[in-house]
PDB file of C-alpha atoms in Angstrom:
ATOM      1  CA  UNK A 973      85.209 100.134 100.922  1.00  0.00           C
ATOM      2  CA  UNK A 974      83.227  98.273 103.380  1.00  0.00           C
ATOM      3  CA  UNK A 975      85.355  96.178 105.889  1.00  0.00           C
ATOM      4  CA  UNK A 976      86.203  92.764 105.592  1.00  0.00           C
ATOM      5  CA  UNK A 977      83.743  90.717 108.441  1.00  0.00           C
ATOM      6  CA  UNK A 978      85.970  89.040 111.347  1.00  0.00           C
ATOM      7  CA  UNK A 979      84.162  87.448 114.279  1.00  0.00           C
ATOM      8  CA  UNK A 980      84.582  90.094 117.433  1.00  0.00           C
ATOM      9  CA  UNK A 981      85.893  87.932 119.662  1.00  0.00           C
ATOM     10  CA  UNK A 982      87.303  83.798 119.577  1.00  0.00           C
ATOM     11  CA  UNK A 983      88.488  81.945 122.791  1.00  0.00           C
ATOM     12  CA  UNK A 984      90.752  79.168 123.306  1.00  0.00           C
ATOM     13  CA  UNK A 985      92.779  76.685 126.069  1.00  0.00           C
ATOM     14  CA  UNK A 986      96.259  76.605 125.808  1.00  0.00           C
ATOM     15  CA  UNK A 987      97.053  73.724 123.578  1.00  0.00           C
ATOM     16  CA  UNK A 988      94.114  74.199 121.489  1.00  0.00           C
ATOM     17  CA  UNK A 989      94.070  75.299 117.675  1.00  0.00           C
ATOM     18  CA  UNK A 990      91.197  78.186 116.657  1.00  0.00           C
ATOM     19  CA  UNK A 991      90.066  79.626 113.548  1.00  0.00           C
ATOM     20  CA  UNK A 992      89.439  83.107 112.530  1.00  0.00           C
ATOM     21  CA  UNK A 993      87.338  84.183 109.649  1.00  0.00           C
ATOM     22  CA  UNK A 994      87.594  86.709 107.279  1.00  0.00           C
ATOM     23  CA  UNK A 995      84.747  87.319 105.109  1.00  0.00           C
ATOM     24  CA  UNK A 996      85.037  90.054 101.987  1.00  0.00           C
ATOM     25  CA  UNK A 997      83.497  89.746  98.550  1.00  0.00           C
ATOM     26  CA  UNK A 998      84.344  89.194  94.834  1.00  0.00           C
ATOM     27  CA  UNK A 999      85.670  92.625  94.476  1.00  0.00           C
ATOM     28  CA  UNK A1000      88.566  91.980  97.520  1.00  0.00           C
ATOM     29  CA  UNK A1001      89.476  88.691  99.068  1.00  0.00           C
ATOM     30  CA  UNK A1002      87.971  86.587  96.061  1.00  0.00           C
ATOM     31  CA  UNK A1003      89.858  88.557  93.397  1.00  0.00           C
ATOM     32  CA  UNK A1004      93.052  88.026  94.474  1.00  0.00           C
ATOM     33  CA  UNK A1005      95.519  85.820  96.874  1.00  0.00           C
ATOM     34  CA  UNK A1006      96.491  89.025  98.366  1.00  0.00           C
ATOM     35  CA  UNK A1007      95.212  88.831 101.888  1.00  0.00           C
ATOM     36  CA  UNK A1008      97.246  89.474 104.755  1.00  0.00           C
ATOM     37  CA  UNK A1009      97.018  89.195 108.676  1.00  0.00           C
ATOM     38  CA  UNK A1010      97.963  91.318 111.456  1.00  0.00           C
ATOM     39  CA  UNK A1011      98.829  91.046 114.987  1.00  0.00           C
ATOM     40  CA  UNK A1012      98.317  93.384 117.921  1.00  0.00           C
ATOM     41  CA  UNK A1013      98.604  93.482 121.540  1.00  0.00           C
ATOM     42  CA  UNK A1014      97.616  95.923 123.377  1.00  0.00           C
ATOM     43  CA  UNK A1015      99.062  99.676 122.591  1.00  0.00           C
ATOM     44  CA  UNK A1016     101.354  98.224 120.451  1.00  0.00           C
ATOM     45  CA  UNK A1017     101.794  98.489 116.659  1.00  0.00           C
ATOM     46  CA  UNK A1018     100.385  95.614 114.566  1.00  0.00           C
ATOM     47  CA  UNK A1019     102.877  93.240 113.521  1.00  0.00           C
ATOM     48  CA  UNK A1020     102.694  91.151 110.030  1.00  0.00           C
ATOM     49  CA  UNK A1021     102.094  87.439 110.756  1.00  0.00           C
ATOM     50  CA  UNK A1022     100.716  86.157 107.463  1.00  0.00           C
ATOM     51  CA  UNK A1023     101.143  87.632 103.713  1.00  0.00           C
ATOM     52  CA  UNK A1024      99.590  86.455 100.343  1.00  0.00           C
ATOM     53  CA  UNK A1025      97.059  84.455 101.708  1.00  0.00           C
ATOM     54  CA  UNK A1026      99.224  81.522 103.582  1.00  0.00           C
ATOM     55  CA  UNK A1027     103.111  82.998 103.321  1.00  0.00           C
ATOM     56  CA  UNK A1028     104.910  83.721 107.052  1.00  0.00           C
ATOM     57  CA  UNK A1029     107.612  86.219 107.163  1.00  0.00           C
ATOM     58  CA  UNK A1030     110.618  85.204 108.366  1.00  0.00           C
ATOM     59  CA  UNK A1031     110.321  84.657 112.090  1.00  0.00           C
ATOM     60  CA  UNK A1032     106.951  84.454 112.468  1.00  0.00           C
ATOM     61  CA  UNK A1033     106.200  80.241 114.511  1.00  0.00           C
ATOM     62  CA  UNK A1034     105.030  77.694 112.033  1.00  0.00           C
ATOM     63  CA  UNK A1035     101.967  77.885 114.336  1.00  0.00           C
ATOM     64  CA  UNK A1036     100.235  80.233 112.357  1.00  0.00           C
ATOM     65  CA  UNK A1037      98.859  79.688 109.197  1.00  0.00           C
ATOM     66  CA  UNK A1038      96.701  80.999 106.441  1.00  0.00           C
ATOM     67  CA  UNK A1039      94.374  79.770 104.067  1.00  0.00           C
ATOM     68  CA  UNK A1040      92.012  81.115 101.673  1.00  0.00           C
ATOM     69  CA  UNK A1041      88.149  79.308  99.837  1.00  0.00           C
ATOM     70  CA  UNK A1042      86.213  81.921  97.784  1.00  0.00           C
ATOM     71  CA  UNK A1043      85.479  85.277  99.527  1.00  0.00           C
ATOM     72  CA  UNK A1044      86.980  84.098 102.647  1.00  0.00           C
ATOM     73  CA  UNK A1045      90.002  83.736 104.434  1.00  0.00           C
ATOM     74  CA  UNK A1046      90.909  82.379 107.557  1.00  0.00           C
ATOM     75  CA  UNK A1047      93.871  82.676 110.383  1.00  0.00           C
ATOM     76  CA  UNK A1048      94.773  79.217 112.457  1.00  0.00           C
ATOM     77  CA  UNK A1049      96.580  79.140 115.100  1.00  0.00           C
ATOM     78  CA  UNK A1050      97.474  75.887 116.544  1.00  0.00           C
ATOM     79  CA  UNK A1051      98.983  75.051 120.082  1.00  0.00           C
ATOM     80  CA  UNK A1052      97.826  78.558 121.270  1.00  0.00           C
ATOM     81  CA  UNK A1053     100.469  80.122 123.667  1.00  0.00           C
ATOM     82  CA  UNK A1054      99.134  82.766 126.105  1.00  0.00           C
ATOM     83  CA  UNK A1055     101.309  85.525 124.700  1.00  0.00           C
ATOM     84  CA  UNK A1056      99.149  84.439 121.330  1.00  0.00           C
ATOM     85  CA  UNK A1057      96.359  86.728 123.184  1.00  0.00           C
ATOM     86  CA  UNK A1058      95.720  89.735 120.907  1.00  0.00           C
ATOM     87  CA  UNK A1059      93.747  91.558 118.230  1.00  0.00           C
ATOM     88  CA  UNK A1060      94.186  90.170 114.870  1.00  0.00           C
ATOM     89  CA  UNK A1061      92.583  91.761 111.670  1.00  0.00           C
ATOM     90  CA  UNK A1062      92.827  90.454 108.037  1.00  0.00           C
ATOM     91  CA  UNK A1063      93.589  93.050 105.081  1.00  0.00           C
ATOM     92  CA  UNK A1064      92.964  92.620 101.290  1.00  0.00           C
ATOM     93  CA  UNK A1065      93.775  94.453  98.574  1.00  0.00           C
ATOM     94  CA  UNK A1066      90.855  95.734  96.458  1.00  0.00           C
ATOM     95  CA  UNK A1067      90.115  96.142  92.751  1.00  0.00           C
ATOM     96  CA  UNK A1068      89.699 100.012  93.088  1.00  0.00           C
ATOM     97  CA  UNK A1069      93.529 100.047  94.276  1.00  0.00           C
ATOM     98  CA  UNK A1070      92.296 100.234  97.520  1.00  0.00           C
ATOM     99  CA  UNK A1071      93.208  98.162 100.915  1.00  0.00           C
ATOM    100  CA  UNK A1072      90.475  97.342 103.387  1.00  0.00           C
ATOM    101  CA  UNK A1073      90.863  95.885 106.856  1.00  0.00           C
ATOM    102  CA  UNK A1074      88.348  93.424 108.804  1.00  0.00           C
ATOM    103  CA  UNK A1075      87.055  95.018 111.874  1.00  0.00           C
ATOM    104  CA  UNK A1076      89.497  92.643 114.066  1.00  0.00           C
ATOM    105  CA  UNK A1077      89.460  89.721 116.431  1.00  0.00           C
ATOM    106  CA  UNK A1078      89.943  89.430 119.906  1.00  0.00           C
ATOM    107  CA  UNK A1079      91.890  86.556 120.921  1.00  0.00           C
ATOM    108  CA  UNK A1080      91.266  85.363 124.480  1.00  0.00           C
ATOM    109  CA  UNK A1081      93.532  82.421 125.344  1.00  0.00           C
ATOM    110  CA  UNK A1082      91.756  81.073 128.736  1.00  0.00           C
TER     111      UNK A1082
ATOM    112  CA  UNK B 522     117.495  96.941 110.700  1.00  0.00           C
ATOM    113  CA  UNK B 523     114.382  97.913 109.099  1.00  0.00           C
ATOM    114  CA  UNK B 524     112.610 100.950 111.141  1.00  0.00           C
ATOM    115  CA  UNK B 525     110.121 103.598 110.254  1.00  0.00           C
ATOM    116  CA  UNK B 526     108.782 106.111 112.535  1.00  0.00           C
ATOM    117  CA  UNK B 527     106.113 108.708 112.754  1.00  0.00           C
ATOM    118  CA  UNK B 528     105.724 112.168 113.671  1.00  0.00           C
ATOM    119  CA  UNK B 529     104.288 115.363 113.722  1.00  0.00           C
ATOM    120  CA  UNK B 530     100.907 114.247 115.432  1.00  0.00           C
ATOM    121  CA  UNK B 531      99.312 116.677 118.037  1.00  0.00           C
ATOM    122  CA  UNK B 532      96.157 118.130 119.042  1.00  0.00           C
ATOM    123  CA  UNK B 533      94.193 120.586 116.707  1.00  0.00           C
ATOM    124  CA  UNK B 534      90.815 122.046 115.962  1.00  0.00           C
ATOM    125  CA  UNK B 535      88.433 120.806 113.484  1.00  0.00           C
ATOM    126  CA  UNK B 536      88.626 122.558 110.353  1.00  0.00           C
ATOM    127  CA  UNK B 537      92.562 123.008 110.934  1.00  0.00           C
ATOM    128  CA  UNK B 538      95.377 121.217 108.885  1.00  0.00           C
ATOM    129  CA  UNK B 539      98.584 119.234 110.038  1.00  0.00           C
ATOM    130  CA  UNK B 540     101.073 117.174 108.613  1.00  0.00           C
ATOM    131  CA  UNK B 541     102.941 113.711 109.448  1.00  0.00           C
ATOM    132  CA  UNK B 542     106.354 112.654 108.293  1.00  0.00           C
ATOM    133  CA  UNK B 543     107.425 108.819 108.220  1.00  0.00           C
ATOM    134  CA  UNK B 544     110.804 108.342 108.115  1.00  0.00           C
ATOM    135  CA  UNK B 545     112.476 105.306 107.465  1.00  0.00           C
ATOM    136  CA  UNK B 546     116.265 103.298 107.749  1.00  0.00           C
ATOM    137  CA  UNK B 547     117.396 100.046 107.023  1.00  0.00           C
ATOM    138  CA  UNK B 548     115.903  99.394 103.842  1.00  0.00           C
ATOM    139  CA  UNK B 549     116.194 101.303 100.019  1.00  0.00           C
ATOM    140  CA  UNK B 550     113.779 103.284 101.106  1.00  0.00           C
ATOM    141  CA  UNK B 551     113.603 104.622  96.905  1.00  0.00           C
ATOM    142  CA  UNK B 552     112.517 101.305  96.208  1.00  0.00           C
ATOM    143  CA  UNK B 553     109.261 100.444  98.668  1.00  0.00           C
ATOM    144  CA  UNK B 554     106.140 101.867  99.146  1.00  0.00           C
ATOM    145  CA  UNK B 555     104.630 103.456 102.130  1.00  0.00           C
ATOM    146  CA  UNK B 556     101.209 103.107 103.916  1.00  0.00           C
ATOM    147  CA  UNK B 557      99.260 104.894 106.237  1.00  0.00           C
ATOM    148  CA  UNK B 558      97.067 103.254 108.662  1.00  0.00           C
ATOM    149  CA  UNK B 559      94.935 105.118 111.199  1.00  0.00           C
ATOM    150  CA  UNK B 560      93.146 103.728 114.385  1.00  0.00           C
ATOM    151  CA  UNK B 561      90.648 105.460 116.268  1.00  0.00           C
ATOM    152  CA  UNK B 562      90.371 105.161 119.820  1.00  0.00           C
ATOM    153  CA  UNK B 563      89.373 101.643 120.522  1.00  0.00           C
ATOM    154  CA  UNK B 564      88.331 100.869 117.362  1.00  0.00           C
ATOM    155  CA  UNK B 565      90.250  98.929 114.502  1.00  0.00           C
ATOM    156  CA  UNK B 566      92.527  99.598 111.653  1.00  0.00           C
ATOM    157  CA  UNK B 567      91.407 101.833 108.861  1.00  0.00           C
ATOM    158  CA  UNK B 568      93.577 101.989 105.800  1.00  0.00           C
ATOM    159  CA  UNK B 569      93.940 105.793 104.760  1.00  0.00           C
ATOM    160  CA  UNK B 570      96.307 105.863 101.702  1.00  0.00           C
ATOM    161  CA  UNK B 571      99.641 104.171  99.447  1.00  0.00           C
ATOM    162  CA  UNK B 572     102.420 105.934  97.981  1.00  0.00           C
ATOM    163  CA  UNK B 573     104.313 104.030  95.430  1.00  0.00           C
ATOM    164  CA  UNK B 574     108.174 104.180  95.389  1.00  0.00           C
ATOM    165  CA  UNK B 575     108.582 106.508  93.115  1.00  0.00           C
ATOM    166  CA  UNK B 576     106.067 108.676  93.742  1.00  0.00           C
ATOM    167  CA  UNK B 577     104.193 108.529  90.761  1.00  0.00           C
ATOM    168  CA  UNK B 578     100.893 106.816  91.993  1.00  0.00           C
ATOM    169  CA  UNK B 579      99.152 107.570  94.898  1.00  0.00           C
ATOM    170  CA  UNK B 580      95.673 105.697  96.262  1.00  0.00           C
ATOM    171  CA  UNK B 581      93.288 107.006  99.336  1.00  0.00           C
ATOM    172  CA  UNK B 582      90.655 106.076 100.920  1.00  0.00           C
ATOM    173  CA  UNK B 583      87.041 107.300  99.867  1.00  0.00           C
ATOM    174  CA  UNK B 584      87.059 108.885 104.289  1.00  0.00           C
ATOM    175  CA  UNK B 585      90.079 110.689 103.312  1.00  0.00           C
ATOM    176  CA  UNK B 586      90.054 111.546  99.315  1.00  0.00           C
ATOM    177  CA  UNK B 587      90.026 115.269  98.925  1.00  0.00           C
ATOM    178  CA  UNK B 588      91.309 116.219 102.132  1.00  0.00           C
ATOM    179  CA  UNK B 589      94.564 114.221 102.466  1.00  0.00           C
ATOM    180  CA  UNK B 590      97.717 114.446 100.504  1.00  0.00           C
ATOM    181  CA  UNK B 591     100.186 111.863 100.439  1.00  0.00           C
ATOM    182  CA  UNK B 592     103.796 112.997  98.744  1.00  0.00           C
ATOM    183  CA  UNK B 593     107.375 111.509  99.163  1.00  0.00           C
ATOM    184  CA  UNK B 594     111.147 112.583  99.498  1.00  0.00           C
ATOM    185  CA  UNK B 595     113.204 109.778  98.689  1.00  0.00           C
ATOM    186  CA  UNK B 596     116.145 112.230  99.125  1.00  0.00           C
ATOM    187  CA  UNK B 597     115.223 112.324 102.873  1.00  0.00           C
ATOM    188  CA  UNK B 598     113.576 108.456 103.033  1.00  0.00           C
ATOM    189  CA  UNK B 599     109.961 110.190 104.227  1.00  0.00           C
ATOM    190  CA  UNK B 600     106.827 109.939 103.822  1.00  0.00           C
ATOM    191  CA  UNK B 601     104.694 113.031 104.432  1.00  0.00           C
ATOM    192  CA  UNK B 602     100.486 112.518 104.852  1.00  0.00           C
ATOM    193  CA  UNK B 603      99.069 116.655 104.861  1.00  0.00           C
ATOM    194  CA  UNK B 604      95.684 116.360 106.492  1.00  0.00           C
ATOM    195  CA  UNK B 605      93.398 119.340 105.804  1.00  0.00           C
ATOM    196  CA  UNK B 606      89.851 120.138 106.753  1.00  0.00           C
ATOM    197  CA  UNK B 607      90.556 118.004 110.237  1.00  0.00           C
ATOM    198  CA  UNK B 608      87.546 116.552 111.456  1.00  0.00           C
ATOM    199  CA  UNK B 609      86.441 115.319 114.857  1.00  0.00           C
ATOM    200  CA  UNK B 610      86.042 111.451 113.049  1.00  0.00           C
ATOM    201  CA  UNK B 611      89.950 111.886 112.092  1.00  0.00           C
ATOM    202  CA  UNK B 612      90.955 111.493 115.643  1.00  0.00           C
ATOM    203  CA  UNK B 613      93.316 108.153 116.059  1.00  0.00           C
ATOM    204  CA  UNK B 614      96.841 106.692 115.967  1.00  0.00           C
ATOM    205  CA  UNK B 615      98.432 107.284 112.250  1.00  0.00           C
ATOM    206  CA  UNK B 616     100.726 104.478 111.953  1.00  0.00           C
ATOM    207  CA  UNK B 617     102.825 104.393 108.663  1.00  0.00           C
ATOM    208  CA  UNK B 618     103.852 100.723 107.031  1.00  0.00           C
ATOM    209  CA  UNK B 619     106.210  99.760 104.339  1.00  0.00           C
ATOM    210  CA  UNK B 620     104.657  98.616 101.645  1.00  0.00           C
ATOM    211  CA  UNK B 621     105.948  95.007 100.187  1.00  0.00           C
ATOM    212  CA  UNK B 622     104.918  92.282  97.635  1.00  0.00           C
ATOM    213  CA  UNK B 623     103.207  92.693  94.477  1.00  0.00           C
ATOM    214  CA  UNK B 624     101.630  95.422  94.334  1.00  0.00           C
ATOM    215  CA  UNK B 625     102.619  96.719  97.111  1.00  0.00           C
ATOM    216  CA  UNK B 626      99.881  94.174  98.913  1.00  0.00           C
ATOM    217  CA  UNK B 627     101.004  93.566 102.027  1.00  0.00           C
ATOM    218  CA  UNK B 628     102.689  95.891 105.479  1.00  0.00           C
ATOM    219  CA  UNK B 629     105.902  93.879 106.948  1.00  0.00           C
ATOM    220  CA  UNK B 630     106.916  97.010 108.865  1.00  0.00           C
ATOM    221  CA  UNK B 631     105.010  98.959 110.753  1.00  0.00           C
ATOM    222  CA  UNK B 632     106.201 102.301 113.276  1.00  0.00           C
ATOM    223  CA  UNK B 633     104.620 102.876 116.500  1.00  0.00           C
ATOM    224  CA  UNK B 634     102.851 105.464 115.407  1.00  0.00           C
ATOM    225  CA  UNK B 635     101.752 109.200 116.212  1.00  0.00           C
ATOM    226  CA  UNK B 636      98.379 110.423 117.846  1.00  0.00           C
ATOM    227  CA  UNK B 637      95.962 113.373 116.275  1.00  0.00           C
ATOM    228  CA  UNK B 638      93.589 114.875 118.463  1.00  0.00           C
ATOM    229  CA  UNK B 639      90.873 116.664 116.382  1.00  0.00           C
ATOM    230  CA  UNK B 640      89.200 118.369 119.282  1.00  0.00           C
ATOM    231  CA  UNK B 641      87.437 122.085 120.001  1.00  0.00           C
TER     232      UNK B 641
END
């Protein structure tokens, strides 16, 4: 149950569009299109921004979206918004009916 | 609307047990199943264990396996996670999640959580 690999930290302007990267393996984000993203600002609980790889829940801006290529997934978020600054970690289901977490991503919008 | 909260957390010794409740409203509770999430001071999120709806299938986390014990009420929509054998490294924010989608694969609500202090 190792954790998924996220960059520590990403940076942006507002305006701008960034990428965050979500590295697992064969036995979690490969296996299956069930990876899922989480927001969280600070002392706050995480909130769900993106489900089954690339789904939004309801009320979640069109400005985040999710994709997935082989064992790794990634978050975009385009025209970044200051109140986009916050953690964000990936999640994936696992073939030992497990779920494992990335280690998060700080989001600094400049 | 769709809230679950957390309680019970507090501040114990290692080696000593305690238990959390999540409780939950808005939803058919009977019919969804419930995480638990921990997050250690200024660290990130650690998944710690699933309960199915029903109660009939429950998954942990190789950290936790042995020493937690996840069970349900649906009678009372909660959640309980008893934690025995406390150790220092159990020390964070317990958050608990519905649990949605296929196989339960995804957390779409989340409370705000209740802090255990494992501490001599």
């Amino acid at each position: 149950q190792s954790a998924l690999t996220q960059p520590a930290s990403v940076s942006g302007s507002p305006g701008q569009s960034i990428t965050i990267s979500c590295t697992g393996t064969s036995s979690d984000v490969g296996a299956y299109n069930y990876v899922s993203w989480y927001q969280q600002h600070p002392g706050k609980a995480p909130k769900l921004m993106i489900y089954e790889v690339s789904h939004r829940p309801s009320g979640v801006s069109d400005r985040f979206s999710g994709s997935k290529s082989g064992d790794t997934a990634s978050l975009t978020i385009s025209g970044l918004h200051t109140e986009d600054e916050a953690d964000y970690y990936c999640a994936s289901y696992t073939n030992t009916i497990t779920w494992v977490f990335g280690g998060g991503t700080k989001l600094t919008v400049l | 609307q769709v809230q679950v909260v957390e309680s019970g957390g507090g501040v114990v010794q290692p080696g000593a047990s305690l238990r959390l409740s999540c409780t939950a409203s808005g939803f058919t509770f009977s019919t969804y199943g419930i995480h638990w999430v921990r997050q250690a001071p200024g660290k990130g999120l650690e998944w710690v264990a699933l309960m199915w709806y029903d109660g009939t299938n429950n998954y942990y986390a190789d950290s936790v396996k042995g020493r937690f014990t996840i069970s349900r009420d649906n009678s009372k929509n909660t959640v309980y996670l008893q934690m025995n054998s406390l150790r220092d490294e159990d020390t964070a924010v317990y958050y608990c999640a519905r649990a949605s989608g296929y196989g339960f694969s995804f957390l779409d609500y989340w409370g705000q959580g209740t802090l255990v202090t494992v501490s001599s």
